[in-house]
């Protein structure tokens, strides 16, 4: 069997426009808004086999497959979503969506603010994880999906799965929460803050209205992504991948790229800064900072999760220091305290936080095994 | 006894000009160069009681005491250096020096390049830890000190103490190596790289020649320092100090300062950016990247340390994740392998890498106890 046979194949993005206002947690509102999404597999007659994939900081709706006119543009989680894959499109109707505030087609900072006739820029409402859950629920309504068989995500995506289980318990049968945390630590927020300050203080940011100046804050976005990459990889993995190796062509005794790790970070930063929107980066990191589903329950995560009716699979990775296994265990402890059905697996992995994107056989077998028992 | 009685009191910085060229490891040379330094206590007749304090990234020669015309400007390690203190100026003649490339008076990037008549800027030679050791040895010659009773430093300062013991073994009786590492990891270099890129890509950097443009790359320097602070503190300490607390006056749902940890980082970044020189920051971080005393010995740290004749005190701190206790243990293992006289203490501390600057009673008693047995 070839890789193509395991793929959902060519896919087409879809778009839905909502003509009723969206009200954010902040009190802001969008009079009219759109979401782009993709679907893989077939919705069954009972509409009971739908799975929602929630994306993380730099993700989007293009989860699996490729575009007929751009065959190299393969979905970001294609290794786990497809026919016969752990999130099996032969059984499930899988939905990927670009979140509100994103930069891949859903209404976001580069969309036109109807009040000004210009892009929203940094005036786009600050969006929270509960906001995204409500927007995704309206997409579910549009698709005729009353209840998701599963809501699945890694990192910030896992946080959305957790929030779904608390805010709309009747609409989620299973939540798969991978490489997540119940809320950010001060150190997590601090890293986000440095990334945001890099963007906000870039002279090309223009208060978030760079679109009209014909520039983009690429310097700040590049720094933000370089810093992000340090927190996505494990110390061990960096040591193994780069160590203290120098580039053979490097000038010595200068501030140019000399160590391999510098070359890697610059490449990643440059690549990201070319295509990602800085205002979206600000929104995504702030949503992370604000995420704290226990807050409305007096800080008691178990009380928050007592709302849930879903079964849970919680997965962490041994070398993830952005959201370490101990953070997943906080979620598991709270779920056990309130007697929920929860499976927890800590995967031995060298790939740090990024492990959730890697096709590790044991990790994939855990997800496949859990979903095999999800009734459709 | 009052705090003033424990202080070395008012001090005066001194300056020495060297009229013979300084040759850097890179091959560059300075035809004429100066060091600023301070001394505390009295050099005994045998000149056998001299202690050198080496500074870290943002340190300088003003280690203890204050200036008569600026009594609030207290030395950066005043809590450990003074009469009756662990580094006891009643017994020792203590020398603090601003390293070459610094921004506190020694020849550095803001000094005039005699070839151009303008400040060196980013053309100042890239300086290494072995370069600093040789420069400090010339200062010792100037002071008539043939052998240091001890060379002491924390972080990058500890690395200098280690390098002294290897490069000039006859001139060091004891090396006190605190919160250091035998070389940087890929992750350590990666953090330095992001900090440097923040400075190098600041439009006010002007290729390092900002002096002549009447500006300073304060944005980049601020980001570099903010990032540094994350690595200086422990996750636990940040959680305890800031947690997820919000400023009471903060606007919600914005990118302004809202969490206390953001306020702290901005304050630290702004303060540092006002007084520190960006070119010096670049040099200091590059010296850290390059530090690897084992490299000339085929990567064998024990072979490098076999050169040493000093006794060693190695100190690490439990919550230091910049240079973790495991990094100090690498040094200790190499010293033991080559049968050197070494004491090692891991201090339980909540203050992360910054612990070496904190007046923890146990830490101070360890340093005091070790130095009490140093013959003068």
mmCIF file of C-alpha atoms in Angstrom, chain B residues 30-361:
data_model
loop_
_atom_site.group_PDB
_atom_site.id
_atom_site.type_symbol
_atom_site.label_atom_id
_atom_site.label_comp_id
_atom_site.label_asym_id
_atom_site.label_seq_id
_atom_site.Cartn_x
_atom_site.Cartn_y
_atom_site.Cartn_z
ATOM 1 C CA UNK B 30 44.339 46.186 20.327
ATOM 2 C CA UNK B 31 47.441 48.400 20.125
ATOM 3 C CA UNK B 32 46.653 50.079 23.454
ATOM 4 C CA UNK B 33 44.021 49.140 26.012
ATOM 5 C CA UNK B 34 42.777 49.925 29.485
ATOM 6 C CA UNK B 35 41.125 48.088 32.348
ATOM 7 C CA UNK B 36 39.165 49.621 35.204
ATOM 8 C CA UNK B 37 39.264 47.816 38.517
ATOM 9 C CA UNK B 38 38.628 48.189 42.223
ATOM 10 C CA UNK B 39 40.418 46.705 45.210
ATOM 11 C CA UNK B 40 39.190 46.054 48.736
ATOM 12 C CA UNK B 41 41.324 45.132 51.755
ATOM 13 C CA UNK B 42 45.107 45.221 51.930
ATOM 14 C CA UNK B 43 47.612 43.253 49.932
ATOM 15 C CA UNK B 44 49.914 41.581 52.474
ATOM 16 C CA UNK B 45 53.692 41.822 52.334
ATOM 17 C CA UNK B 46 54.014 38.353 50.766
ATOM 18 C CA UNK B 47 51.364 39.329 48.192
ATOM 19 C CA UNK B 48 49.772 35.978 48.930
ATOM 20 C CA UNK B 49 46.263 37.067 49.909
ATOM 21 C CA UNK B 50 44.891 38.363 46.609
ATOM 22 C CA UNK B 51 41.470 37.196 45.380
ATOM 23 C CA UNK B 52 40.135 37.918 41.904
ATOM 24 C CA UNK B 53 36.390 38.277 41.364
ATOM 25 C CA UNK B 54 35.329 37.585 37.766
ATOM 26 C CA UNK B 55 32.044 39.034 36.595
ATOM 27 C CA UNK B 56 29.219 37.524 34.575
ATOM 28 C CA UNK B 57 27.244 38.839 31.616
ATOM 29 C CA UNK B 58 26.079 42.158 33.036
ATOM 30 C CA UNK B 59 28.606 42.578 35.860
ATOM 31 C CA UNK B 60 31.607 44.851 36.210
ATOM 32 C CA UNK B 61 34.473 45.929 38.476
ATOM 33 C CA UNK B 62 32.279 47.538 41.132
ATOM 34 C CA UNK B 63 31.906 44.437 43.283
ATOM 35 C CA UNK B 64 31.583 45.906 46.786
ATOM 36 C CA UNK B 65 31.170 49.165 48.686
ATOM 37 C CA UNK B 66 29.821 52.391 47.272
ATOM 38 C CA UNK B 67 31.019 55.628 45.738
ATOM 39 C CA UNK B 68 31.315 58.716 47.944
ATOM 40 C CA UNK B 69 29.455 60.781 45.351
ATOM 41 C CA UNK B 70 26.890 58.056 44.619
ATOM 42 C CA UNK B 71 26.199 56.204 47.878
ATOM 43 C CA UNK B 72 23.270 54.222 46.429
ATOM 44 C CA UNK B 73 25.526 52.626 43.823
ATOM 45 C CA UNK B 74 26.435 49.553 45.846
ATOM 46 C CA UNK B 75 28.672 46.846 44.373
ATOM 47 C CA UNK B 76 26.894 43.919 42.720
ATOM 48 C CA UNK B 77 28.319 41.308 45.117
ATOM 49 C CA UNK B 78 28.450 43.457 48.235
ATOM 50 C CA UNK B 79 26.517 40.810 50.183
ATOM 51 C CA UNK B 80 29.425 38.365 49.993
ATOM 52 C CA UNK B 81 32.509 40.653 49.834
ATOM 53 C CA UNK B 82 33.445 42.772 52.856
ATOM 54 C CA UNK B 83 34.901 42.729 56.335
ATOM 55 C CA UNK B 84 33.726 39.585 58.122
ATOM 56 C CA UNK B 85 31.783 38.449 55.040
ATOM 57 C CA UNK B 86 32.393 35.126 53.252
ATOM 58 C CA UNK B 87 34.956 36.752 50.950
ATOM 59 C CA UNK B 88 36.536 38.512 53.897
ATOM 60 C CA UNK B 89 38.335 41.753 53.112
ATOM 61 C CA UNK B 90 39.907 41.658 56.592
ATOM 62 C CA UNK B 91 41.935 38.683 55.323
ATOM 63 C CA UNK B 92 41.940 39.040 51.566
ATOM 64 C CA UNK B 93 42.964 41.706 49.074
ATOM 65 C CA UNK B 94 40.008 41.477 46.703
ATOM 66 C CA UNK B 95 40.174 42.691 43.106
ATOM 67 C CA UNK B 96 37.194 43.391 40.859
ATOM 68 C CA UNK B 97 37.796 44.127 37.178
ATOM 69 C CA UNK B 98 35.657 45.135 34.221
ATOM 70 C CA UNK B 99 36.475 42.758 31.405
ATOM 71 C CA UNK B 100 37.776 43.775 27.998
ATOM 72 C CA UNK B 101 34.810 44.476 25.766
ATOM 73 C CA UNK B 102 32.768 45.692 28.721
ATOM 74 C CA UNK B 103 30.795 48.903 28.972
ATOM 75 C CA UNK B 104 31.886 50.136 32.389
ATOM 76 C CA UNK B 105 35.183 51.796 31.618
ATOM 77 C CA UNK B 106 37.513 49.111 30.299
ATOM 78 C CA UNK B 107 38.332 49.242 26.601
ATOM 79 C CA UNK B 108 35.261 48.072 24.727
ATOM 80 C CA UNK B 109 32.974 48.729 21.775
ATOM 81 C CA UNK B 110 32.249 52.310 22.832
ATOM 82 C CA UNK B 111 35.994 53.116 23.016
ATOM 83 C CA UNK B 112 37.605 54.884 20.083
ATOM 84 C CA UNK B 113 39.119 52.692 17.389
ATOM 85 C CA UNK B 114 42.404 54.485 16.675
ATOM 86 C CA UNK B 115 42.255 53.438 13.037
ATOM 87 C CA UNK B 116 38.931 55.164 12.369
ATOM 88 C CA UNK B 117 38.686 57.801 15.065
ATOM 89 C CA UNK B 118 35.182 56.477 15.803
ATOM 90 C CA UNK B 119 33.907 54.038 18.441
ATOM 91 C CA UNK B 120 34.692 50.415 17.628
ATOM 92 C CA UNK B 121 31.032 49.425 17.719
ATOM 93 C CA UNK B 122 30.446 45.918 16.430
ATOM 94 C CA UNK B 123 33.980 45.940 14.974
ATOM 95 C CA UNK B 124 35.414 45.464 18.445
ATOM 96 C CA UNK B 125 37.221 42.103 18.419
ATOM 97 C CA UNK B 126 35.153 39.134 19.517
ATOM 98 C CA UNK B 127 36.574 38.239 22.903
ATOM 99 C CA UNK B 128 36.821 34.820 24.527
ATOM 100 C CA UNK B 129 37.139 33.588 28.094
ATOM 101 C CA UNK B 130 40.832 32.728 27.539
ATOM 102 C CA UNK B 131 41.327 36.309 26.285
ATOM 103 C CA UNK B 132 39.871 37.639 29.524
ATOM 104 C CA UNK B 133 42.107 35.378 31.584
ATOM 105 C CA UNK B 134 45.199 36.714 29.799
ATOM 106 C CA UNK B 135 44.040 40.312 30.260
ATOM 107 C CA UNK B 136 43.363 39.682 33.953
ATOM 108 C CA UNK B 137 46.837 38.130 34.278
ATOM 109 C CA UNK B 138 48.353 41.340 32.931
ATOM 110 C CA UNK B 139 46.375 43.240 35.558
ATOM 111 C CA UNK B 140 47.782 40.852 38.179
ATOM 112 C CA UNK B 141 51.289 41.627 36.897
ATOM 113 C CA UNK B 142 50.533 45.322 37.213
ATOM 114 C CA UNK B 143 49.410 44.805 40.824
ATOM 115 C CA UNK B 144 52.467 42.675 41.583
ATOM 116 C CA UNK B 145 50.380 39.566 42.208
ATOM 117 C CA UNK B 146 52.209 36.442 41.095
ATOM 118 C CA UNK B 147 49.566 34.019 42.334
ATOM 119 C CA UNK B 148 45.928 34.493 43.324
ATOM 120 C CA UNK B 149 44.905 32.918 46.621
ATOM 121 C CA UNK B 150 41.605 32.365 44.835
ATOM 122 C CA UNK B 151 39.831 33.205 41.605
ATOM 123 C CA UNK B 152 36.080 33.331 42.187
ATOM 124 C CA UNK B 153 33.061 33.803 39.969
ATOM 125 C CA UNK B 154 29.450 32.865 39.284
ATOM 126 C CA UNK B 155 28.001 31.886 35.889
ATOM 127 C CA UNK B 156 30.272 33.320 33.169
ATOM 128 C CA UNK B 157 32.494 34.448 36.076
ATOM 129 C CA UNK B 158 32.824 30.833 37.232
ATOM 130 C CA UNK B 159 33.865 29.870 33.725
ATOM 131 C CA UNK B 160 36.716 32.379 33.958
ATOM 132 C CA UNK B 161 37.810 30.849 37.267
ATOM 133 C CA UNK B 162 37.840 27.419 35.591
ATOM 134 C CA UNK B 163 39.807 28.734 32.601
ATOM 135 C CA UNK B 164 42.360 30.388 34.923
ATOM 136 C CA UNK B 165 43.015 27.044 36.609
ATOM 137 C CA UNK B 166 43.729 25.402 33.243
ATOM 138 C CA UNK B 167 45.566 28.159 31.369
ATOM 139 C CA UNK B 168 47.701 29.589 34.172
ATOM 140 C CA UNK B 169 47.856 26.814 36.758
ATOM 141 C CA UNK B 170 50.833 28.214 38.641
ATOM 142 C CA UNK B 171 48.987 31.444 39.322
ATOM 143 C CA UNK B 172 45.826 30.088 41.018
ATOM 144 C CA UNK B 173 45.797 28.339 44.406
ATOM 145 C CA UNK B 174 42.010 27.971 44.559
ATOM 146 C CA UNK B 175 39.191 28.273 42.045
ATOM 147 C CA UNK B 176 35.629 28.848 43.219
ATOM 148 C CA UNK B 177 33.290 27.957 40.360
ATOM 149 C CA UNK B 178 29.661 28.847 41.086
ATOM 150 C CA UNK B 179 26.553 28.175 38.952
ATOM 151 C CA UNK B 180 28.661 27.454 35.884
ATOM 152 C CA UNK B 181 28.959 24.799 33.175
ATOM 153 C CA UNK B 182 31.922 23.334 31.277
ATOM 154 C CA UNK B 183 30.364 24.549 28.011
ATOM 155 C CA UNK B 184 26.994 25.681 26.682
ATOM 156 C CA UNK B 185 24.382 23.277 25.340
ATOM 157 C CA UNK B 186 22.596 23.805 22.030
ATOM 158 C CA UNK B 187 19.645 25.180 24.009
ATOM 159 C CA UNK B 188 21.883 27.642 25.872
ATOM 160 C CA UNK B 189 23.330 28.828 22.546
ATOM 161 C CA UNK B 190 19.822 29.053 21.087
ATOM 162 C CA UNK B 191 18.691 31.447 23.827
ATOM 163 C CA UNK B 192 21.806 33.577 23.260
ATOM 164 C CA UNK B 193 21.117 33.536 19.536
ATOM 165 C CA UNK B 194 17.580 34.886 19.950
ATOM 166 C CA UNK B 195 18.904 37.619 22.240
ATOM 167 C CA UNK B 196 21.596 38.580 19.721
ATOM 168 C CA UNK B 197 19.161 38.516 16.810
ATOM 169 C CA UNK B 198 16.866 40.879 18.727
ATOM 170 C CA UNK B 199 19.775 43.351 18.918
ATOM 171 C CA UNK B 200 21.262 42.751 15.455
ATOM 172 C CA UNK B 201 17.883 43.199 13.701
ATOM 173 C CA UNK B 202 16.860 46.307 15.659
ATOM 174 C CA UNK B 203 16.791 49.103 13.041
ATOM 175 C CA UNK B 204 18.595 51.319 15.561
ATOM 176 C CA UNK B 205 21.560 48.923 15.653
ATOM 177 C CA UNK B 206 23.046 50.337 12.428
ATOM 178 C CA UNK B 207 25.502 47.475 12.053
ATOM 179 C CA UNK B 208 26.811 48.186 15.550
ATOM 180 C CA UNK B 209 27.668 51.814 14.766
ATOM 181 C CA UNK B 210 24.653 53.334 16.481
ATOM 182 C CA UNK B 211 26.852 55.680 18.528
ATOM 183 C CA UNK B 212 27.411 57.900 15.525
ATOM 184 C CA UNK B 213 23.672 57.923 14.732
ATOM 185 C CA UNK B 214 22.706 59.256 18.158
ATOM 186 C CA UNK B 215 20.466 56.254 18.847
ATOM 187 C CA UNK B 216 20.727 52.959 20.731
ATOM 188 C CA UNK B 217 19.063 49.612 19.936
ATOM 189 C CA UNK B 218 16.985 49.759 23.114
ATOM 190 C CA UNK B 219 14.166 47.602 21.697
ATOM 191 C CA UNK B 220 16.498 44.710 20.956
ATOM 192 C CA UNK B 221 18.440 45.054 24.178
ATOM 193 C CA UNK B 222 15.190 45.138 26.148
ATOM 194 C CA UNK B 223 13.975 41.914 24.514
ATOM 195 C CA UNK B 224 17.349 40.266 25.105
ATOM 196 C CA UNK B 225 17.210 41.105 28.797
ATOM 197 C CA UNK B 226 13.577 40.022 29.186
ATOM 198 C CA UNK B 227 14.459 36.661 27.690
ATOM 199 C CA UNK B 228 17.536 36.457 29.887
ATOM 200 C CA UNK B 229 15.445 37.011 32.994
ATOM 201 C CA UNK B 230 13.233 34.047 32.166
ATOM 202 C CA UNK B 231 16.321 31.845 32.159
ATOM 203 C CA UNK B 232 17.700 33.390 35.358
ATOM 204 C CA UNK B 233 14.628 32.586 37.439
ATOM 205 C CA UNK B 234 13.217 29.173 38.232
ATOM 206 C CA UNK B 235 9.770 28.090 37.110
ATOM 207 C CA UNK B 236 8.828 27.569 40.777
ATOM 208 C CA UNK B 237 10.095 30.988 41.763
ATOM 209 C CA UNK B 238 8.147 32.645 38.971
ATOM 210 C CA UNK B 239 5.057 30.722 40.046
ATOM 211 C CA UNK B 240 5.532 31.863 43.631
ATOM 212 C CA UNK B 241 6.476 35.442 42.802
ATOM 213 C CA UNK B 242 3.895 36.136 40.099
ATOM 214 C CA UNK B 243 1.745 33.097 39.419
ATOM 215 C CA UNK B 244 -1.119 34.140 37.169
ATOM 216 C CA UNK B 245 -1.803 37.299 39.167
ATOM 217 C CA UNK B 246 -3.061 40.271 37.242
ATOM 218 C CA UNK B 247 -2.317 43.917 37.853
ATOM 219 C CA UNK B 248 -5.311 45.550 39.456
ATOM 220 C CA UNK B 249 -5.232 48.539 37.126
ATOM 221 C CA UNK B 250 -4.807 46.424 34.004
ATOM 222 C CA UNK B 251 -7.126 46.633 31.025
ATOM 223 C CA UNK B 252 -8.468 43.166 30.219
ATOM 224 C CA UNK B 253 -8.543 41.676 26.742
ATOM 225 C CA UNK B 254 -5.654 43.657 25.360
ATOM 226 C CA UNK B 255 -1.969 43.192 24.633
ATOM 227 C CA UNK B 256 -0.995 45.708 27.326
ATOM 228 C CA UNK B 257 0.592 44.581 30.560
ATOM 229 C CA UNK B 258 -1.990 42.550 32.413
ATOM 230 C CA UNK B 259 -0.177 39.763 34.245
ATOM 231 C CA UNK B 260 2.294 40.679 37.000
ATOM 232 C CA UNK B 261 5.001 38.645 35.304
ATOM 233 C CA UNK B 262 4.715 40.868 32.223
ATOM 234 C CA UNK B 263 5.099 43.957 34.358
ATOM 235 C CA UNK B 264 8.226 42.509 35.992
ATOM 236 C CA UNK B 265 9.851 41.583 32.676
ATOM 237 C CA UNK B 266 9.125 44.952 31.101
ATOM 238 C CA UNK B 267 10.556 46.747 34.119
ATOM 239 C CA UNK B 268 13.726 44.658 34.039
ATOM 240 C CA UNK B 269 14.074 45.018 30.281
ATOM 241 C CA UNK B 270 13.519 48.780 30.276
ATOM 242 C CA UNK B 271 15.914 49.360 33.160
ATOM 243 C CA UNK B 272 18.695 47.310 31.580
ATOM 244 C CA UNK B 273 18.247 48.822 28.112
ATOM 245 C CA UNK B 274 18.794 52.295 29.556
ATOM 246 C CA UNK B 275 22.312 51.642 30.802
ATOM 247 C CA UNK B 276 23.862 48.605 29.159
ATOM 248 C CA UNK B 277 25.687 48.699 25.846
ATOM 249 C CA UNK B 278 24.243 46.421 23.167
ATOM 250 C CA UNK B 279 27.615 45.664 21.566
ATOM 251 C CA UNK B 280 28.929 44.480 24.936
ATOM 252 C CA UNK B 281 25.865 42.234 25.277
ATOM 253 C CA UNK B 282 26.709 40.652 21.928
ATOM 254 C CA UNK B 283 30.330 40.073 22.973
ATOM 255 C CA UNK B 284 29.414 38.579 26.349
ATOM 256 C CA UNK B 285 26.909 36.115 24.899
ATOM 257 C CA UNK B 286 29.354 35.068 22.182
ATOM 258 C CA UNK B 287 32.083 34.493 24.790
ATOM 259 C CA UNK B 288 29.614 32.180 26.533
ATOM 260 C CA UNK B 289 28.869 30.299 23.290
ATOM 261 C CA UNK B 290 32.567 29.820 22.555
ATOM 262 C CA UNK B 291 33.541 28.782 26.086
ATOM 263 C CA UNK B 292 34.782 25.198 25.935
ATOM 264 C CA UNK B 293 38.065 24.701 27.792
ATOM 265 C CA UNK B 294 38.104 21.018 26.840
ATOM 266 C CA UNK B 295 38.159 21.775 23.101
ATOM 267 C CA UNK B 296 41.966 22.140 22.822
ATOM 268 C CA UNK B 297 42.213 18.809 24.667
ATOM 269 C CA UNK B 298 40.158 16.836 22.171
ATOM 270 C CA UNK B 299 36.964 17.497 24.094
ATOM 271 C CA UNK B 300 38.293 15.737 27.205
ATOM 272 C CA UNK B 301 37.504 17.982 30.176
ATOM 273 C CA UNK B 302 39.522 15.824 32.551
ATOM 274 C CA UNK B 303 42.574 16.206 30.290
ATOM 275 C CA UNK B 304 42.056 19.982 30.306
ATOM 276 C CA UNK B 305 41.682 20.073 34.089
ATOM 277 C CA UNK B 306 44.714 17.813 34.539
ATOM 278 C CA UNK B 307 46.684 21.025 33.920
ATOM 279 C CA UNK B 308 45.276 22.612 37.067
ATOM 280 C CA UNK B 309 47.126 22.809 40.361
ATOM 281 C CA UNK B 310 44.379 24.633 42.248
ATOM 282 C CA UNK B 311 41.970 23.329 44.805
ATOM 283 C CA UNK B 312 38.352 23.694 43.718
ATOM 284 C CA UNK B 313 35.049 24.597 45.265
ATOM 285 C CA UNK B 314 32.181 23.946 42.857
ATOM 286 C CA UNK B 315 28.716 25.206 43.823
ATOM 287 C CA UNK B 316 25.395 24.684 42.051
ATOM 288 C CA UNK B 317 21.786 25.534 42.858
ATOM 289 C CA UNK B 318 18.905 23.067 42.767
ATOM 290 C CA UNK B 319 16.505 25.208 40.710
ATOM 291 C CA UNK B 320 19.068 26.623 38.263
ATOM 292 C CA UNK B 321 17.950 25.458 34.815
ATOM 293 C CA UNK B 322 20.299 27.736 32.861
ATOM 294 C CA UNK B 323 23.330 25.890 34.245
ATOM 295 C CA UNK B 324 21.786 23.017 36.169
ATOM 296 C CA UNK B 325 23.532 21.075 38.950
ATOM 297 C CA UNK B 326 24.187 18.297 36.421
ATOM 298 C CA UNK B 327 26.459 20.718 34.546
ATOM 299 C CA UNK B 328 28.468 21.435 37.702
ATOM 300 C CA UNK B 329 28.697 17.703 38.326
ATOM 301 C CA UNK B 330 30.346 17.318 34.908
ATOM 302 C CA UNK B 331 33.084 19.631 36.167
ATOM 303 C CA UNK B 332 33.332 17.767 39.474
ATOM 304 C CA UNK B 333 33.529 14.374 37.749
ATOM 305 C CA UNK B 334 36.329 15.580 35.499
ATOM 306 C CA UNK B 335 38.205 16.989 38.490
ATOM 307 C CA UNK B 336 37.812 13.749 40.420
ATOM 308 C CA UNK B 337 38.919 11.720 37.424
ATOM 309 C CA UNK B 338 42.172 13.636 37.400
ATOM 310 C CA UNK B 339 42.425 13.406 41.218
ATOM 311 C CA UNK B 340 42.127 17.087 41.999
ATOM 312 C CA UNK B 341 41.173 18.440 45.390
ATOM 313 C CA UNK B 342 37.501 19.361 44.921
ATOM 314 C CA UNK B 343 34.579 20.202 47.173
ATOM 315 C CA UNK B 344 31.121 20.213 45.644
ATOM 316 C CA UNK B 345 27.936 21.556 47.178
ATOM 317 C CA UNK B 346 24.478 21.683 45.626
ATOM 318 C CA UNK B 347 22.496 24.357 47.417
ATOM 319 C CA UNK B 348 18.733 24.002 47.770
ATOM 320 C CA UNK B 349 17.465 27.331 46.516
ATOM 321 C CA UNK B 350 14.290 28.690 44.972
ATOM 322 C CA UNK B 351 16.047 31.436 43.044
ATOM 323 C CA UNK B 352 17.202 29.622 39.906
ATOM 324 C CA UNK B 353 20.395 30.800 38.233
ATOM 325 C CA UNK B 354 20.242 34.119 40.082
ATOM 326 C CA UNK B 355 20.848 32.222 43.330
ATOM 327 C CA UNK B 356 24.563 32.943 43.067
ATOM 328 C CA UNK B 357 23.792 36.609 43.739
ATOM 329 C CA UNK B 358 21.451 35.968 46.682
ATOM 330 C CA UNK B 359 22.537 36.094 50.337
ATOM 331 C CA UNK B 360 21.412 32.590 51.246
ATOM 332 C CA UNK B 361 22.896 31.694 54.661
#
